[in-house]
PDB file of N, CA and C in Angstrom:
ATOM      1  N   MET A   1       2.760-104.617 -71.691  1.00 52.00           N
ATOM      2  CA  MET A   1       2.148-104.140 -70.557  1.00 52.00           C
ATOM      3  C   MET A   1       3.030-103.313 -69.728  1.00 52.00           C
ATOM      4  N   GLY A   2       4.389-103.688 -69.554  1.00 60.00           N
ATOM      5  CA  GLY A   2       5.151-102.958 -68.561  1.00 60.00           C
ATOM      6  C   GLY A   2       5.693-101.618 -69.212  1.00 60.00           C
ATOM      7  N   ARG A   3       6.205-101.591 -70.552  1.00 63.00           N
ATOM      8  CA  ARG A   3       6.752-100.446 -70.858  1.00 63.00           C
ATOM      9  C   ARG A   3       5.578 -99.249 -71.152  1.00 63.00           C
ATOM     10  N   GLY A   4       4.336 -99.428 -71.356  1.00 69.00           N
ATOM     11  CA  GLY A   4       3.336 -98.479 -71.546  1.00 69.00           C
ATOM     12  C   GLY A   4       3.120 -97.882 -70.156  1.00 69.00           C
ATOM     13  N   LYS A   5       2.951 -98.762 -69.172  1.00 82.00           N
ATOM     14  CA  LYS A   5       2.634 -98.256 -67.641  1.00 82.00           C
ATOM     15  C   LYS A   5       3.947 -97.574 -67.181  1.00 82.00           C
ATOM     16  N   TRP A   6       5.035 -98.008 -67.489  1.00 86.00           N
ATOM     17  CA  TRP A   6       6.142 -97.367 -66.949  1.00 86.00           C
ATOM     18  C   TRP A   6       6.484 -96.079 -67.527  1.00 86.00           C
ATOM     19  N   VAL A   7       6.076 -95.673 -68.666  1.00 88.00           N
ATOM     20  CA  VAL A   7       6.209 -94.407 -69.269  1.00 88.00           C
ATOM     21  C   VAL A   7       5.132 -93.380 -68.603  1.00 88.00           C
ATOM     22  N   TRP A   8       3.834 -93.830 -68.447  1.00 88.00           N
ATOM     23  CA  TRP A   8       2.824 -93.054 -67.911  1.00 88.00           C
ATOM     24  C   TRP A   8       3.183 -92.802 -66.604  1.00 88.00           C
ATOM     25  N   ARG A   9       3.579 -93.703 -65.890  1.00 90.00           N
ATOM     26  CA  ARG A   9       4.111 -93.367 -64.358  1.00 90.00           C
ATOM     27  C   ARG A   9       5.283 -92.414 -64.269  1.00 90.00           C
ATOM     28  N   LEU A  10       6.037 -92.523 -65.096  1.00 92.00           N
ATOM     29  CA  LEU A  10       7.315 -91.567 -65.189  1.00 92.00           C
ATOM     30  C   LEU A  10       6.603 -90.120 -65.481  1.00 92.00           C
ATOM     31  N   LEU A  11       5.690 -89.979 -66.461  1.00 91.00           N
ATOM     32  CA  LEU A  11       5.134 -88.653 -66.685  1.00 91.00           C
ATOM     33  C   LEU A  11       4.247 -88.229 -65.401  1.00 91.00           C
ATOM     34  N   LEU A  12       3.570 -89.214 -64.664  1.00 91.00           N
ATOM     35  CA  LEU A  12       2.912 -88.651 -63.438  1.00 91.00           C
ATOM     36  C   LEU A  12       3.986 -88.256 -62.402  1.00 91.00           C
ATOM     37  N   LEU A  13       5.032 -88.919 -62.355  1.00 93.00           N
ATOM     38  CA  LEU A  13       6.036 -88.267 -61.356  1.00 93.00           C
ATOM     39  C   LEU A  13       6.709 -86.919 -61.849  1.00 93.00           C
ATOM     40  N   LEU A  14       6.841 -86.773 -63.215  1.00 94.00           N
ATOM     41  CA  LEU A  14       7.297 -85.682 -63.799  1.00 94.00           C
ATOM     42  C   LEU A  14       6.205 -84.370 -63.455  1.00 94.00           C
ATOM     43  N   GLY A  15       5.059 -84.759 -63.658  1.00 95.00           N
ATOM     44  CA  GLY A  15       3.866 -83.774 -63.389  1.00 95.00           C
ATOM     45  C   GLY A  15       3.788 -83.420 -61.888  1.00 95.00           C
ATOM     46  N   ALA A  16       4.331 -84.267 -60.964  1.00 95.00           N
ATOM     47  CA  ALA A  16       4.235 -83.829 -59.624  1.00 95.00           C
ATOM     48  C   ALA A  16       5.475 -83.100 -59.185  1.00 95.00           C
ATOM     49  N   PHE A  17       6.334 -83.241 -60.021  1.00 95.00           N
ATOM     50  CA  PHE A  17       7.715 -82.486 -59.527  1.00 95.00           C
ATOM     51  C   PHE A  17       7.690 -80.957 -59.415  1.00 95.00           C
ATOM     52  N   PRO A  18       6.980 -80.273 -60.144  1.00 95.00           N
ATOM     53  CA  PRO A  18       6.869 -78.682 -59.902  1.00 95.00           C
ATOM     54  C   PRO A  18       6.205 -78.505 -58.647  1.00 95.00           C
ATOM     55  N   PHE A  19       5.249 -79.219 -58.245  1.00 95.00           N
ATOM     56  CA  PHE A  19       4.623 -78.946 -56.810  1.00 95.00           C
ATOM     57  C   PHE A  19       5.326 -79.246 -55.718  1.00 95.00           C
ATOM     58  N   LEU A  20       6.125 -80.523 -55.933  1.00 95.00           N
ATOM     59  CA  LEU A  20       7.051 -80.966 -54.721  1.00 95.00           C
ATOM     60  C   LEU A  20       8.161 -80.053 -54.652  1.00 95.00           C
ATOM     61  N   PHE A  21       8.799 -79.682 -55.737  1.00 96.00           N
ATOM     62  CA  PHE A  21      10.034 -78.863 -55.749  1.00 96.00           C
ATOM     63  C   PHE A  21       9.662 -77.403 -55.159  1.00 96.00           C
ATOM     64  N   ALA A  22       8.415 -76.872 -55.644  1.00 95.00           N
ATOM     65  CA  ALA A  22       8.119 -75.542 -54.989  1.00 95.00           C
ATOM     66  C   ALA A  22       7.867 -75.582 -53.481  1.00 95.00           C
ATOM     67  N   LEU A  23       7.158 -76.584 -52.894  1.00 94.00           N
ATOM     68  CA  LEU A  23       6.918 -76.856 -51.568  1.00 94.00           C
ATOM     69  C   LEU A  23       8.476 -77.095 -50.765  1.00 94.00           C
ATOM     70  N   GLY A  24       9.421 -77.777 -51.455  1.00 94.00           N
ATOM     71  CA  GLY A  24      10.565 -78.013 -50.838  1.00 94.00           C
ATOM     72  C   GLY A  24      11.440 -76.728 -50.783  1.00 94.00           C
ATOM     73  N   TYR A  25      11.360 -75.942 -51.821  1.00 93.00           N
ATOM     74  CA  TYR A  25      12.174 -74.666 -51.995  1.00 93.00           C
ATOM     75  C   TYR A  25      11.652 -73.820 -50.915  1.00 93.00           C
ATOM     76  N   CYS A  26      10.303 -73.627 -50.922  1.00 91.00           N
ATOM     77  CA  CYS A  26       9.812 -72.557 -49.942  1.00 91.00           C
ATOM     78  C   CYS A  26      10.173 -72.998 -48.410  1.00 91.00           C
ATOM     79  N   VAL A  27      10.007 -74.203 -48.210  1.00 90.00           N
ATOM     80  CA  VAL A  27      10.359 -74.632 -46.819  1.00 90.00           C
ATOM     81  C   VAL A  27      11.884 -74.341 -46.416  1.00 90.00           C
ATOM     82  N   VAL A  28      12.664 -74.623 -47.237  1.00 91.00           N
ATOM     83  CA  VAL A  28      14.034 -74.401 -47.127  1.00 91.00           C
ATOM     84  C   VAL A  28      14.537 -72.906 -47.076  1.00 91.00           C
ATOM     85  N   SER A  29      13.746 -72.165 -47.893  1.00 88.00           N
ATOM     86  CA  SER A  29      14.045 -70.616 -48.030  1.00 88.00           C
ATOM     87  C   SER A  29      13.601 -70.044 -46.742  1.00 88.00           C
ATOM     88  N   SER A  30      12.390 -70.511 -46.203  1.00 86.00           N
ATOM     89  CA  SER A  30      11.779 -69.803 -45.261  1.00 86.00           C
ATOM     90  C   SER A  30      12.553 -70.165 -43.846  1.00 86.00           C
ATOM     91  N   SER A  31      13.055 -71.440 -43.676  1.00 86.00           N
ATOM     92  CA  SER A  31      13.930 -71.686 -42.537  1.00 86.00           C
ATOM     93  C   SER A  31      15.363 -71.175 -42.631  1.00 86.00           C
ATOM     94  N   LEU A  32      15.754 -70.769 -43.708  1.00 85.00           N
ATOM     95  CA  LEU A  32      17.035 -70.087 -43.752  1.00 85.00           C
ATOM     96  C   LEU A  32      17.103 -68.697 -43.954  1.00 85.00           C
ATOM     97  N   ASP A  33      15.797 -68.154 -43.965  1.00 78.00           N
ATOM     98  CA  ASP A  33      15.638 -66.707 -44.035  1.00 78.00           C
ATOM     99  C   ASP A  33      16.217 -65.898 -42.791  1.00 78.00           C
ATOM    100  N   GLY A  34      17.185 -64.947 -43.060  1.00 70.00           N
ATOM    101  CA  GLY A  34      17.852 -64.186 -42.138  1.00 70.00           C
ATOM    102  C   GLY A  34      17.887 -62.742 -42.422  1.00 70.00           C
ATOM    103  N   GLY A  35      16.647 -62.195 -43.047  1.00 65.00           N
ATOM    104  CA  GLY A  35      16.697 -61.020 -43.484  1.00 65.00           C
ATOM    105  C   GLY A  35      16.428 -59.901 -42.477  1.00 65.00           C
ATOM    106  N   GLY A  36      16.368 -60.035 -41.312  1.00 64.00           N
ATOM    107  CA  GLY A  36      16.172 -59.197 -40.277  1.00 64.00           C
ATOM    108  C   GLY A  36      14.733 -59.105 -39.789  1.00 64.00           C
ATOM    109  N   PRO A  37      14.518 -58.178 -38.842  1.00 66.00           N
ATOM    110  CA  PRO A  37      13.052 -58.142 -38.502  1.00 66.00           C
ATOM    111  C   PRO A  37      12.051 -57.508 -39.506  1.00 66.00           C
ATOM    112  N   LEU A  38      12.484 -56.730 -40.416  1.00 63.00           N
ATOM    113  CA  LEU A  38      11.500 -56.071 -41.423  1.00 63.00           C
ATOM    114  C   LEU A  38      11.503 -57.108 -42.629  1.00 63.00           C
ATOM    115  N   MET A  39      12.341 -57.973 -42.941  1.00 72.00           N
ATOM    116  CA  MET A  39      12.455 -58.676 -44.060  1.00 72.00           C
ATOM    117  C   MET A  39      12.040 -59.950 -43.941  1.00 72.00           C
ATOM    118  N   HIS A  40      11.579 -60.528 -42.775  1.00 77.00           N
ATOM    119  CA  HIS A  40      11.347 -61.855 -42.484  1.00 77.00           C
ATOM    120  C   HIS A  40      10.019 -62.412 -43.273  1.00 77.00           C
ATOM    121  N   MET A  41      10.305 -63.494 -44.090  1.00 83.00           N
ATOM    122  CA  MET A  41       9.010 -63.912 -44.810  1.00 83.00           C
ATOM    123  C   MET A  41       8.662 -65.422 -44.338  1.00 83.00           C
ATOM    124  N   THR A  42       7.328 -65.547 -44.239  1.00 85.00           N
ATOM    125  CA  THR A  42       6.937 -66.895 -43.697  1.00 85.00           C
ATOM    126  C   THR A  42       7.071 -67.938 -45.042  1.00 85.00           C
ATOM    127  N   LEU A  43       6.838 -69.276 -44.577  1.00 88.00           N
ATOM    128  CA  LEU A  43       6.483 -70.181 -45.844  1.00 88.00           C
ATOM    129  C   LEU A  43       5.403 -69.754 -46.597  1.00 88.00           C
ATOM    130  N   TRP A  44       4.279 -69.248 -46.275  1.00 91.00           N
ATOM    131  CA  TRP A  44       3.402 -68.837 -47.049  1.00 91.00           C
ATOM    132  C   TRP A  44       3.735 -67.747 -48.069  1.00 91.00           C
ATOM    133  N   ASP A  45       4.480 -66.805 -47.429  1.00 90.00           N
ATOM    134  CA  ASP A  45       5.004 -65.861 -48.364  1.00 90.00           C
ATOM    135  C   ASP A  45       5.881 -66.240 -49.498  1.00 90.00           C
ATOM    136  N   TYR A  46       6.865 -66.983 -49.123  1.00 91.00           N
ATOM    137  CA  TYR A  46       7.687 -67.718 -50.272  1.00 91.00           C
ATOM    138  C   TYR A  46       6.872 -68.427 -51.202  1.00 91.00           C
ATOM    139  N   LEU A  47       5.808 -69.303 -50.803  1.00 93.00           N
ATOM    140  CA  LEU A  47       5.007 -69.978 -51.648  1.00 93.00           C
ATOM    141  C   LEU A  47       4.171 -69.117 -52.543  1.00 93.00           C
ATOM    142  N   LEU A  48       3.649 -68.060 -52.085  1.00 94.00           N
ATOM    143  CA  LEU A  48       2.938 -67.084 -52.924  1.00 94.00           C
ATOM    144  C   LEU A  48       3.740 -66.472 -53.968  1.00 94.00           C
ATOM    145  N   PHE A  49       5.024 -66.016 -53.646  1.00 93.00           N
ATOM    146  CA  PHE A  49       6.034 -65.352 -54.599  1.00 93.00           C
ATOM    147  C   PHE A  49       6.448 -66.366 -55.626  1.00 93.00           C
ATOM    148  N   TYR A  50       6.731 -67.509 -55.111  1.00 94.00           N
ATOM    149  CA  TYR A  50       7.106 -68.466 -56.211  1.00 94.00           C
ATOM    150  C   TYR A  50       6.012 -68.877 -56.971  1.00 94.00           C
ATOM    151  N   SER A  51       4.824 -69.152 -56.427  1.00 95.00           N
ATOM    152  CA  SER A  51       3.735 -69.657 -57.368  1.00 95.00           C
ATOM    153  C   SER A  51       3.409 -68.304 -58.207  1.00 95.00           C
ATOM    154  N   PHE A  52       3.403 -67.029 -57.871  1.00 96.00           N
ATOM    155  CA  PHE A  52       3.357 -66.037 -58.950  1.00 96.00           C
ATOM    156  C   PHE A  52       4.183 -65.943 -59.890  1.00 96.00           C
ATOM    157  N   LEU A  53       5.544 -66.237 -59.660  1.00 96.00           N
ATOM    158  CA  LEU A  53       6.492 -66.113 -60.742  1.00 96.00           C
ATOM    159  C   LEU A  53       6.607 -67.394 -61.582  1.00 96.00           C
ATOM    160  N   TYR A  54       6.335 -68.613 -61.018  1.00 95.00           N
ATOM    161  CA  TYR A  54       6.371 -69.884 -61.844  1.00 95.00           C
ATOM    162  C   TYR A  54       5.156 -70.600 -61.911  1.00 95.00           C
ATOM    163  N   TRP A  55       4.012 -69.849 -62.149  1.00 95.00           N
ATOM    164  CA  TRP A  55       2.772 -70.505 -62.383  1.00 95.00           C
ATOM    165  C   TRP A  55       2.753 -71.325 -63.711  1.00 95.00           C
ATOM    166  N   PRO A  56       3.313 -71.057 -64.647  1.00 96.00           N
ATOM    167  CA  PRO A  56       3.351 -71.883 -65.862  1.00 96.00           C
ATOM    168  C   PRO A  56       3.841 -73.407 -65.580  1.00 96.00           C
ATOM    169  N   THR A  57       4.868 -73.498 -64.632  1.00 95.00           N
ATOM    170  CA  THR A  57       5.349 -74.968 -64.311  1.00 95.00           C
ATOM    171  C   THR A  57       4.210 -75.657 -63.483  1.00 95.00           C
ATOM    172  N   TYR A  58       3.228 -74.946 -62.877  1.00 96.00           N
ATOM    173  CA  TYR A  58       2.024 -75.644 -62.235  1.00 96.00           C
ATOM    174  C   TYR A  58       1.153 -76.179 -63.345  1.00 96.00           C
ATOM    175  N   VAL A  59       0.944 -75.351 -64.400  1.00 97.00           N
ATOM    176  CA  VAL A  59       0.057 -75.544 -65.348  1.00 97.00           C
ATOM    177  C   VAL A  59       0.592 -76.849 -66.148  1.00 97.00           C
ATOM    178  N   ILE A  60       1.903 -76.669 -66.484  1.00 96.00           N
ATOM    179  CA  ILE A  60       2.454 -78.001 -67.286  1.00 96.00           C
ATOM    180  C   ILE A  60       2.325 -79.121 -66.373  1.00 96.00           C
ATOM    181  N   GLY A  61       2.730 -79.112 -65.078  1.00 96.00           N
ATOM    182  CA  GLY A  61       2.584 -80.240 -64.137  1.00 96.00           C
ATOM    183  C   GLY A  61       1.199 -80.867 -63.986  1.00 96.00           C
ATOM    184  N   ALA A  62       0.202 -80.027 -63.883  1.00 96.00           N
ATOM    185  CA  ALA A  62      -1.203 -80.345 -63.825  1.00 96.00           C
ATOM    186  C   ALA A  62      -1.684 -80.955 -65.040  1.00 96.00           C
ATOM    187  N   VAL A  63      -1.246 -80.547 -66.317  1.00 96.00           N
ATOM    188  CA  VAL A  63      -1.474 -81.201 -67.637  1.00 96.00           C
ATOM    189  C   VAL A  63      -0.965 -82.680 -67.621  1.00 96.00           C
ATOM    190  N   LEU A  64       0.256 -82.737 -67.297  1.00 95.00           N
ATOM    191  CA  LEU A  64       1.021 -84.032 -67.213  1.00 95.00           C
ATOM    192  C   LEU A  64       0.327 -85.071 -66.298  1.00 95.00           C
ATOM    193  N   ILE A  65       0.044 -84.561 -64.990  1.00 95.00           N
ATOM    194  CA  ILE A  65      -0.711 -85.432 -64.091  1.00 95.00           C
ATOM    195  C   ILE A  65      -1.972 -85.897 -64.750  1.00 95.00           C
ATOM    196  N   VAL A  66      -2.777 -85.053 -65.289  1.00 95.00           N
ATOM    197  CA  VAL A  66      -4.147 -85.449 -65.786  1.00 95.00           C
ATOM    198  C   VAL A  66      -3.906 -86.373 -67.070  1.00 95.00           C
ATOM    199  N   VAL A  67      -3.165 -86.230 -67.968  1.00 94.00           N
ATOM    200  CA  VAL A  67      -2.971 -86.910 -69.006  1.00 94.00           C
ATOM    201  C   VAL A  67      -2.365 -88.481 -68.734  1.00 94.00           C
ATOM    202  N   ALA A  68      -1.353 -88.338 -67.725  1.00 92.00           N
ATOM    203  CA  ALA A  68      -0.835 -89.846 -67.381  1.00 92.00           C
ATOM    204  C   ALA A  68      -1.885 -90.438 -66.555  1.00 92.00           C
ATOM    205  N   ALA A  69      -2.728 -89.765 -65.627  1.00 92.00           N
ATOM    206  CA  ALA A  69      -3.720 -90.419 -64.842  1.00 92.00           C
ATOM    207  C   ALA A  69      -4.802 -91.037 -65.783  1.00 92.00           C
ATOM    208  N   VAL A  70      -5.332 -90.382 -66.796  1.00 92.00           N
ATOM    209  CA  VAL A  70      -6.264 -90.783 -67.707  1.00 92.00           C
ATOM    210  C   VAL A  70      -5.646 -91.994 -68.668  1.00 92.00           C
ATOM    211  N   LYS A  71      -4.426 -91.904 -68.909  1.00 89.00           N
ATOM    212  CA  LYS A  71      -3.858 -93.111 -69.785  1.00 89.00           C
ATOM    213  C   LYS A  71      -3.561 -94.397 -68.798  1.00 89.00           C
ATOM    214  N   LEU A  72      -3.179 -94.138 -67.493  1.00 86.00           N
ATOM    215  CA  LEU A  72      -3.092 -95.317 -66.671  1.00 86.00           C
ATOM    216  C   LEU A  72      -4.423 -95.864 -66.318  1.00 86.00           C
ATOM    217  N   LYS A  73      -5.436 -94.974 -66.194  1.00 85.00           N
ATOM    218  CA  LYS A  73      -6.717 -95.626 -65.895  1.00 85.00           C
ATOM    219  C   LYS A  73      -7.271 -96.408 -67.127  1.00 85.00           C
ATOM    220  N   LYS A  74      -6.915 -95.891 -68.392  1.00 80.00           N
ATOM    221  CA  LYS A  74      -7.355 -96.528 -69.567  1.00 80.00           C
ATOM    222  C   LYS A  74      -6.622 -97.922 -69.601  1.00 80.00           C
ATOM    223  N   LYS A  75      -5.388 -97.923 -69.380  1.00 68.00           N
ATOM    224  CA  LYS A  75      -4.443 -99.094 -69.363  1.00 68.00           C
ATOM    225  C   LYS A  75      -4.923-100.105 -68.274  1.00 68.00           C
ATOM    226  N   HIS A  76      -5.274 -99.653 -67.084  1.00 67.00           N
ATOM    227  CA  HIS A  76      -5.728-100.504 -66.072  1.00 67.00           C
ATOM    228  C   HIS A  76      -7.028-101.206 -66.468  1.00 67.00           C
ATOM    229  N   ARG A  77      -7.911-100.601 -67.101  1.00 69.00           N
ATOM    230  CA  ARG A  77      -9.143-101.194 -67.680  1.00 69.00           C
ATOM    231  C   ARG A  77      -8.956-102.263 -68.694  1.00 69.00           C
ATOM    232  N   GLU A  78      -7.900-102.108 -69.576  1.00 63.00           N
ATOM    233  CA  GLU A  78      -7.530-103.083 -70.535  1.00 63.00           C
ATOM    234  C   GLU A  78      -7.045-104.387 -69.958  1.00 63.00           C
ATOM    235  N   VAL A  79      -6.393-104.377 -68.855  1.00 56.00           N
ATOM    236  CA  VAL A  79      -5.599-105.328 -68.214  1.00 56.00           C
ATOM    237  C   VAL A  79      -6.540-106.342 -67.766  1.00 56.00           C
TER     238      VAL A  79
END
């Protein structure tokens, strides 16, 4: 019971990591932005650029979340 659930919960957290990292990175980057009046970027600008460059990490994270959620739901029904 414990081992199987533990693995799927870990995969669920790993799947959420790209989304949480992107949000944290963009919050920190926008708050530390000192590019001057012409170069100032908002949180949404950073998030857009980050998402454009690293969209494959979102796909991998979403797949991990879906697989882990399905397996956890299946395990929950068996118990």
